[in-house]
mmCIF file of C-alpha atoms in Angstrom:
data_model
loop_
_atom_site.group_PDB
_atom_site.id
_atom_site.type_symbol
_atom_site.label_atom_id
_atom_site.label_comp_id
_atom_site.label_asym_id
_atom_site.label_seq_id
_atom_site.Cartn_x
_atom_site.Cartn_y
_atom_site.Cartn_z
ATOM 1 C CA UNK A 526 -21.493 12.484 -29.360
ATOM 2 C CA UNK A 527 -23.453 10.154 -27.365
ATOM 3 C CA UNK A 528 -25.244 10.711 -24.404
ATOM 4 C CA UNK A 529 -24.166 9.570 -21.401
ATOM 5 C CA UNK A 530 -27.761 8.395 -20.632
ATOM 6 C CA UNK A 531 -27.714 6.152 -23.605
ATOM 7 C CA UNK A 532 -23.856 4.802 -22.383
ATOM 8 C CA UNK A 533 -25.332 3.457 -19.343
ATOM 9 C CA UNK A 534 -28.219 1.976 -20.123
ATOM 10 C CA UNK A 535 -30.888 2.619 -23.696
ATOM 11 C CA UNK A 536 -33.514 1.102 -21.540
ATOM 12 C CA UNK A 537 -33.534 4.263 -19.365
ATOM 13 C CA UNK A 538 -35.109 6.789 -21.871
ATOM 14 C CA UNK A 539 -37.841 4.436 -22.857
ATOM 15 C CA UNK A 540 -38.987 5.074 -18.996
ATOM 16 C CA UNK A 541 -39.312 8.844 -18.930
ATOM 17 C CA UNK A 542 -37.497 10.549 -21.541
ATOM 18 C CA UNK A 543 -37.736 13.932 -20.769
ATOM 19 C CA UNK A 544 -36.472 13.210 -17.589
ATOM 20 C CA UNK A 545 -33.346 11.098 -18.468
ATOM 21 C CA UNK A 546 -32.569 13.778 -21.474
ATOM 22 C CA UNK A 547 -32.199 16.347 -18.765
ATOM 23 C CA UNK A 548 -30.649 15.420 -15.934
ATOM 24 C CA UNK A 549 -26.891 15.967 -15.862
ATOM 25 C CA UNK A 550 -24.746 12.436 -14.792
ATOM 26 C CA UNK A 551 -22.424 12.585 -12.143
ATOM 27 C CA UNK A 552 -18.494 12.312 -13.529
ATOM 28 C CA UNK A 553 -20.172 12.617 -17.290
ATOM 29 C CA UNK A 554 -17.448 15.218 -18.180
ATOM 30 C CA UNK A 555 -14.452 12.076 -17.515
ATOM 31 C CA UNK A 556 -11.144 13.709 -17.256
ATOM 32 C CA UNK A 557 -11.747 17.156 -16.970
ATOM 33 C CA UNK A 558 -12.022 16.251 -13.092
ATOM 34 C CA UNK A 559 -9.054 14.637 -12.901
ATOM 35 C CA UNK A 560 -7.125 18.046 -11.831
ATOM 36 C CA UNK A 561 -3.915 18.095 -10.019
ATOM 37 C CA UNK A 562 -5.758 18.401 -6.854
ATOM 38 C CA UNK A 563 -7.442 15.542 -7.271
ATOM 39 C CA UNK A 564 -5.519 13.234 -8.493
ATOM 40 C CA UNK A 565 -3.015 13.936 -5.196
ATOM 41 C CA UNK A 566 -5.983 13.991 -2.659
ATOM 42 C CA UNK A 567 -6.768 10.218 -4.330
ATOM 43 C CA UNK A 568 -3.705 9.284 -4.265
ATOM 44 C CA UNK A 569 -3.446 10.392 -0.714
ATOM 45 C CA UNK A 570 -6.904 8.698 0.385
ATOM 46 C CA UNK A 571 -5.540 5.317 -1.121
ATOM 47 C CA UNK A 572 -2.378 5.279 0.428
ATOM 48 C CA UNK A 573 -3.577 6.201 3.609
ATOM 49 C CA UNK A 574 -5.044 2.165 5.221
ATOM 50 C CA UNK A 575 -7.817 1.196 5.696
ATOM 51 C CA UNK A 576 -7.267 0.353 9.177
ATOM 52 C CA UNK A 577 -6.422 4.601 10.026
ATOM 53 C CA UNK A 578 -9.915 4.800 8.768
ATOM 54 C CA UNK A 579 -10.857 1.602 11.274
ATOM 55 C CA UNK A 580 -9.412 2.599 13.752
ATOM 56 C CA UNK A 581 -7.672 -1.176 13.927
ATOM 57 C CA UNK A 582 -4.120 -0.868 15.740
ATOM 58 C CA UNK A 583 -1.243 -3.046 13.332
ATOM 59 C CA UNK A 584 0.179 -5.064 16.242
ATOM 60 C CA UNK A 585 3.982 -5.645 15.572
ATOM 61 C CA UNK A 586 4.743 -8.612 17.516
ATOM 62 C CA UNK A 587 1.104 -10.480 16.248
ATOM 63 C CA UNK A 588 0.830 -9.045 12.893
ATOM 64 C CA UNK A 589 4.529 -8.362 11.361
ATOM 65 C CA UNK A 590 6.509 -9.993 13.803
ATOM 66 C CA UNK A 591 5.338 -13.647 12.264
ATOM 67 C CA UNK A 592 5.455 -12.404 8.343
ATOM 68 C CA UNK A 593 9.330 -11.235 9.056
ATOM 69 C CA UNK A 594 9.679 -14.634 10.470
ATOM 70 C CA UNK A 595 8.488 -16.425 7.799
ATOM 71 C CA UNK A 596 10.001 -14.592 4.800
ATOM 72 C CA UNK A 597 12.923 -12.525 5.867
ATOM 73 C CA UNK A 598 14.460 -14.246 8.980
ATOM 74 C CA UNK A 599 16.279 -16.529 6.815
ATOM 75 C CA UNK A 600 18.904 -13.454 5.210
ATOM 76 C CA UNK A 601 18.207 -10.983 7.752
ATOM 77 C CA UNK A 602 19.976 -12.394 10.417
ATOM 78 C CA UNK A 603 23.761 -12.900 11.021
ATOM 79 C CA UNK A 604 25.489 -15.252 8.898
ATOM 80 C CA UNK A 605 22.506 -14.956 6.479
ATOM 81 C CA UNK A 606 23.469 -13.255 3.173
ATOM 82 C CA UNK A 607 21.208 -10.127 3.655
ATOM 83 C CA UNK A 608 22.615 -9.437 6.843
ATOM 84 C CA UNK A 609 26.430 -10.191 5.525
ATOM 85 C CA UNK A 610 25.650 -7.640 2.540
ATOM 86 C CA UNK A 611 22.869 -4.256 4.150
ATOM 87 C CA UNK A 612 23.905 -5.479 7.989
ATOM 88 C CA UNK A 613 20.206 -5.539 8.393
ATOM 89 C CA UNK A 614 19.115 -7.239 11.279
ATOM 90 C CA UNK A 615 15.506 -8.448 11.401
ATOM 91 C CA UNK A 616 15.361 -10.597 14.395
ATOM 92 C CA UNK A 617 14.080 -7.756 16.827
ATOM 93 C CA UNK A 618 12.116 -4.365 16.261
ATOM 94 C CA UNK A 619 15.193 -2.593 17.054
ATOM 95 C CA UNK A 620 17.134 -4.075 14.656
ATOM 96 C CA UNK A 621 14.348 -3.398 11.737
ATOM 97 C CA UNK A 622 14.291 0.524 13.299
ATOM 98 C CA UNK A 623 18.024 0.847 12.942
ATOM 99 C CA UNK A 624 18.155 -0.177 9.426
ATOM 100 C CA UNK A 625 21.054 -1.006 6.951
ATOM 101 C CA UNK A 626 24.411 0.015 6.583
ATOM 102 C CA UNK A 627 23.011 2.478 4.183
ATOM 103 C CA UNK A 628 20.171 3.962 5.739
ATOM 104 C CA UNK A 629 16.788 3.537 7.904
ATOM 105 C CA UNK A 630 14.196 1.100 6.352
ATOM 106 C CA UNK A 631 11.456 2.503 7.975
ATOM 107 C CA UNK A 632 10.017 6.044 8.805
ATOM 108 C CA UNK A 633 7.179 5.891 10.766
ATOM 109 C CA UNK A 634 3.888 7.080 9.699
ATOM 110 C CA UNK A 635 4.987 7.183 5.988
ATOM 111 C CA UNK A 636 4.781 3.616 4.214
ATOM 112 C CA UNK A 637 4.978 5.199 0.731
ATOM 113 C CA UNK A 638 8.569 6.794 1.257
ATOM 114 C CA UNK A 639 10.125 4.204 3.319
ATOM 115 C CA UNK A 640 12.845 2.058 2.059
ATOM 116 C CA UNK A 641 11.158 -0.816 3.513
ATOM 117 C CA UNK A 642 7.768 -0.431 1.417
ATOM 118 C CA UNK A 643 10.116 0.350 -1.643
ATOM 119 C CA UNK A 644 11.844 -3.342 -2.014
ATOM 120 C CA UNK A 645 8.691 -4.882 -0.863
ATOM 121 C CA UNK A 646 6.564 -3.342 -2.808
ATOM 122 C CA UNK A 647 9.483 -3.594 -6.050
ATOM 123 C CA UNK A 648 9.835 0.094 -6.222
ATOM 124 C CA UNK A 649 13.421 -0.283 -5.916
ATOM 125 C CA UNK A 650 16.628 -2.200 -8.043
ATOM 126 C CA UNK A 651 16.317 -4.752 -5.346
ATOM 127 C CA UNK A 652 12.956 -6.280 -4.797
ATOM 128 C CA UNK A 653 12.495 -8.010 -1.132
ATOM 129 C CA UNK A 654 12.655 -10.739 -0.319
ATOM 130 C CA UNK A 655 15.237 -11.243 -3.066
ATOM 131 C CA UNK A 656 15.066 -14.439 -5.526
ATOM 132 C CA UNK A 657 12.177 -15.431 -3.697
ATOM 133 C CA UNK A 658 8.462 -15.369 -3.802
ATOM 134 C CA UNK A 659 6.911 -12.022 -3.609
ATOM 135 C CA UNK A 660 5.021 -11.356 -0.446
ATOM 136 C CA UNK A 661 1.259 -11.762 -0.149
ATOM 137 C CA UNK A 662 -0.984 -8.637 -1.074
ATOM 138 C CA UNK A 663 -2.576 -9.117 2.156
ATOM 139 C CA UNK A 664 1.041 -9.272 3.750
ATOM 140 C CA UNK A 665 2.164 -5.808 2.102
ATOM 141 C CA UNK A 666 -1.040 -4.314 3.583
ATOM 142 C CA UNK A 667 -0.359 -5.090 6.671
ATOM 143 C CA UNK A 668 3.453 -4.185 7.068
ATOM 144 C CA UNK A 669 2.612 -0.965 5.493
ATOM 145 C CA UNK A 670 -0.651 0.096 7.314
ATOM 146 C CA UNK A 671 1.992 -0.387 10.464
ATOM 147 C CA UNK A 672 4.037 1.653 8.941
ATOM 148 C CA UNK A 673 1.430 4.169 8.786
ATOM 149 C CA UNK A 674 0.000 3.784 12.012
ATOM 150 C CA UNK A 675 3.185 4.585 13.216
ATOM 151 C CA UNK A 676 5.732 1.493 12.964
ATOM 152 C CA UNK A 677 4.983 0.745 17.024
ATOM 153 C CA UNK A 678 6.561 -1.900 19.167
ATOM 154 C CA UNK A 679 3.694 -3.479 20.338
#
């Protein structure tokens, strides 16, 4: 087995040997750390945004507002074809809060879980917005640190 020492860098044990022989590396044991635990508390730190940690407030009508605009207005209003087919609205916050014909889009506070995040994110059959270009990384941040932060009007 090789060291760990020798892994990172041979150079290392030509400084001080005795030194670098002895001292135990941080994560040099690999996936015996990788419990249950914490796997779900890093799964819960990365899915929690960045802008919680910030402090930054998601502003609906600057920040998703104008990306709904852009890539969902077109069937997600009446007489477009994802309105005719979910009956999902998305010309107003009220209309993205009261959801489809089959269910809410969005619960508040939890991006991961709602339906919303799901399409967007191509978690689900039907990937949003549909037959079209995928939204930006920087665009599915945003919507779903909102989401986090709450899903506020403001």
């Amino acid at each position: 087995r090789k060291s760990c020492v020798a892994l990172i860098s041979p150079a290392r044990e030509s400084l001080n040997p005795i030194i670098w022989r002895k001292m135990p590396m941080p994560f040099s044991h690999g996936l015996r750390l990788q419990t249950p635990a914490v796997i779900a508390l890093t799964i819960l730190i990365l899915l929690t945004p960045v802008s919680v940690w910030a402090g930054e407030e998601i502003s609906f009508s600057e920040d998703i507002f104008p990306i709904i605009q852009i890539r969902c207005l077109e069937c997600h209003q009446p007489e477009g074809d994802g309105y005719e087919k979910s009956g999902l609205d998305l010309r107003t916050y009220q209309g993205l809060m009261k959801g489809t014909k089959f269910g809410t889009m969005v619960i508040p506070g939890n991006a991961f879980t709602s339906n919303l995040m799901l399409m967007i994110d191509g978690r689900a059959k039907i990937r949003m917005p549909h037959r079209k270009k995928k939204l930006s990384s920087c665009e599915i941040k945003e919507i779903r640190w909102w989401i986090n932060q709450g899903a506020k009007d403001n």
